[in-house]
């Protein structure tokens, strides 16, 4: 089942233009959380990142985020990833960008 990403997205940001990017199995990934609590819980496990949780409420902010990920060569995002879980729901950046543009 595909995750419901119609509401506000919560992402991790650092300095301007800096987003969480990880590499796993040869693929560049980032994260989107559907609640601030989930994003804060992830960040609590990774305080060394020095990042903050930011809300993306509008279509324009979501599109800008996805375009930035594209420039960082991120192929997909993990949705609501929780530390310690072995699997994550993954959505392709290009598919999300198409959905956001249609919304």
CSV table of C-alpha atoms in Angstrom, one decimal:
chain,number,residue,atom,x,y,z
A,1,UNK,CA,0.0,0.0,0.0
A,2,UNK,CA,1.4,3.4,-0.9
A,3,UNK,CA,1.8,5.9,1.9
A,4,UNK,CA,-0.6,8.8,2.2
A,5,UNK,CA,1.4,11.9,1.5
A,6,UNK,CA,-1.5,14.3,0.9
A,7,UNK,CA,-1.0,16.2,4.2
A,8,UNK,CA,2.0,18.1,5.6
A,9,UNK,CA,5.4,16.6,5.2
A,10,UNK,CA,8.1,16.9,7.8
A,11,UNK,CA,11.7,16.8,6.7
A,12,UNK,CA,15.1,17.3,8.2
A,13,UNK,CA,17.1,20.4,7.2
A,14,UNK,CA,20.4,21.9,8.2
A,15,UNK,CA,22.0,24.9,6.7
A,16,UNK,CA,20.1,26.4,3.7
A,17,UNK,CA,19.9,23.8,1.0
A,18,UNK,CA,21.1,21.0,3.2
A,19,UNK,CA,18.8,18.0,3.5
A,20,UNK,CA,19.2,14.6,5.1
A,21,UNK,CA,20.7,12.3,2.4
A,22,UNK,CA,21.8,8.7,3.2
A,23,UNK,CA,23.2,6.0,0.9
A,24,UNK,CA,21.9,2.5,1.2
A,25,UNK,CA,22.4,-0.4,-1.2
A,26,UNK,CA,23.9,1.9,-3.7
A,27,UNK,CA,21.0,4.3,-3.7
A,28,UNK,CA,20.7,7.9,-2.4
A,29,UNK,CA,17.7,8.3,-0.1
A,30,UNK,CA,16.2,11.1,2.0
A,31,UNK,CA,13.3,11.1,4.4
A,32,UNK,CA,9.7,12.4,4.7
A,33,UNK,CA,7.6,12.0,7.8
A,34,UNK,CA,3.9,12.5,8.0
A,35,UNK,CA,3.9,13.7,11.6
A,36,UNK,CA,6.3,16.0,13.5
A,37,UNK,CA,6.5,13.5,16.3
A,38,UNK,CA,7.9,10.8,14.0
A,39,UNK,CA,10.4,13.2,12.5
A,40,UNK,CA,11.5,14.4,16.0
A,41,UNK,CA,11.8,10.8,17.2
A,42,UNK,CA,14.1,10.0,14.3
A,43,UNK,CA,16.2,13.1,15.0
A,44,UNK,CA,16.4,12.2,18.7
A,45,UNK,CA,18.4,9.1,17.6
A,46,UNK,CA,20.7,11.2,15.4
A,47,UNK,CA,21.5,14.4,17.4
A,48,UNK,CA,24.9,14.5,15.8
A,49,UNK,CA,23.4,15.6,12.5
A,50,UNK,CA,22.7,19.0,13.9
A,51,UNK,CA,19.5,19.3,11.8
A,52,UNK,CA,16.0,20.5,12.6
A,53,UNK,CA,12.5,19.4,11.6
A,54,UNK,CA,10.8,21.6,9.0
A,55,UNK,CA,7.2,21.4,7.9
A,56,UNK,CA,6.3,21.4,4.2
A,57,UNK,CA,2.6,22.4,4.0
A,58,UNK,CA,2.1,23.8,0.5
A,59,UNK,CA,2.4,22.2,-2.9
A,60,UNK,CA,5.1,24.8,-3.8
A,61,UNK,CA,7.3,23.9,-0.8
A,62,UNK,CA,6.9,20.2,-1.5
A,63,UNK,CA,7.9,20.7,-5.1
A,64,UNK,CA,10.9,22.8,-4.1
A,65,UNK,CA,12.0,20.1,-1.7
A,66,UNK,CA,11.7,17.4,-4.3
A,67,UNK,CA,13.6,19.5,-6.9
A,68,UNK,CA,16.4,20.0,-4.4
A,69,UNK,CA,16.6,16.3,-3.8
A,70,UNK,CA,16.8,15.8,-7.6
A,71,UNK,CA,19.8,18.2,-7.7
A,72,UNK,CA,21.4,16.2,-4.9
A,73,UNK,CA,20.8,13.0,-7.0
A,74,UNK,CA,18.5,11.5,-4.5
A,75,UNK,CA,16.4,8.8,-6.1
A,76,UNK,CA,13.9,8.0,-3.4
A,77,UNK,CA,12.6,9.0,0.0
A,78,UNK,CA,11.9,6.8,3.0
A,79,UNK,CA,8.4,7.6,4.4
A,80,UNK,CA,8.0,7.6,8.2
A,81,UNK,CA,11.2,5.7,8.8
A,82,UNK,CA,11.9,4.7,12.4
A,83,UNK,CA,15.3,3.9,13.7
A,84,UNK,CA,15.8,0.2,14.2
A,85,UNK,CA,13.3,-1.0,11.6
A,86,UNK,CA,14.6,-3.2,8.8
A,87,UNK,CA,12.3,-2.0,6.1
A,88,UNK,CA,10.9,1.3,5.1
A,89,UNK,CA,8.2,2.5,2.8
A,90,UNK,CA,10.0,4.1,-0.2
A,91,UNK,CA,8.6,6.5,-2.7
A,92,UNK,CA,10.5,7.5,-5.8
A,93,UNK,CA,11.3,11.3,-6.1
A,94,UNK,CA,10.2,11.5,-9.7
A,95,UNK,CA,6.8,9.9,-8.9
A,96,UNK,CA,6.3,12.2,-6.0
A,97,UNK,CA,7.2,15.2,-8.1
A,98,UNK,CA,4.6,14.2,-10.7
A,99,UNK,CA,1.9,13.8,-8.0
A,100,UNK,CA,2.7,17.2,-6.4
A,101,UNK,CA,2.6,18.9,-9.8
A,102,UNK,CA,-0.8,17.4,-10.5
A,103,UNK,CA,-2.3,18.3,-7.1
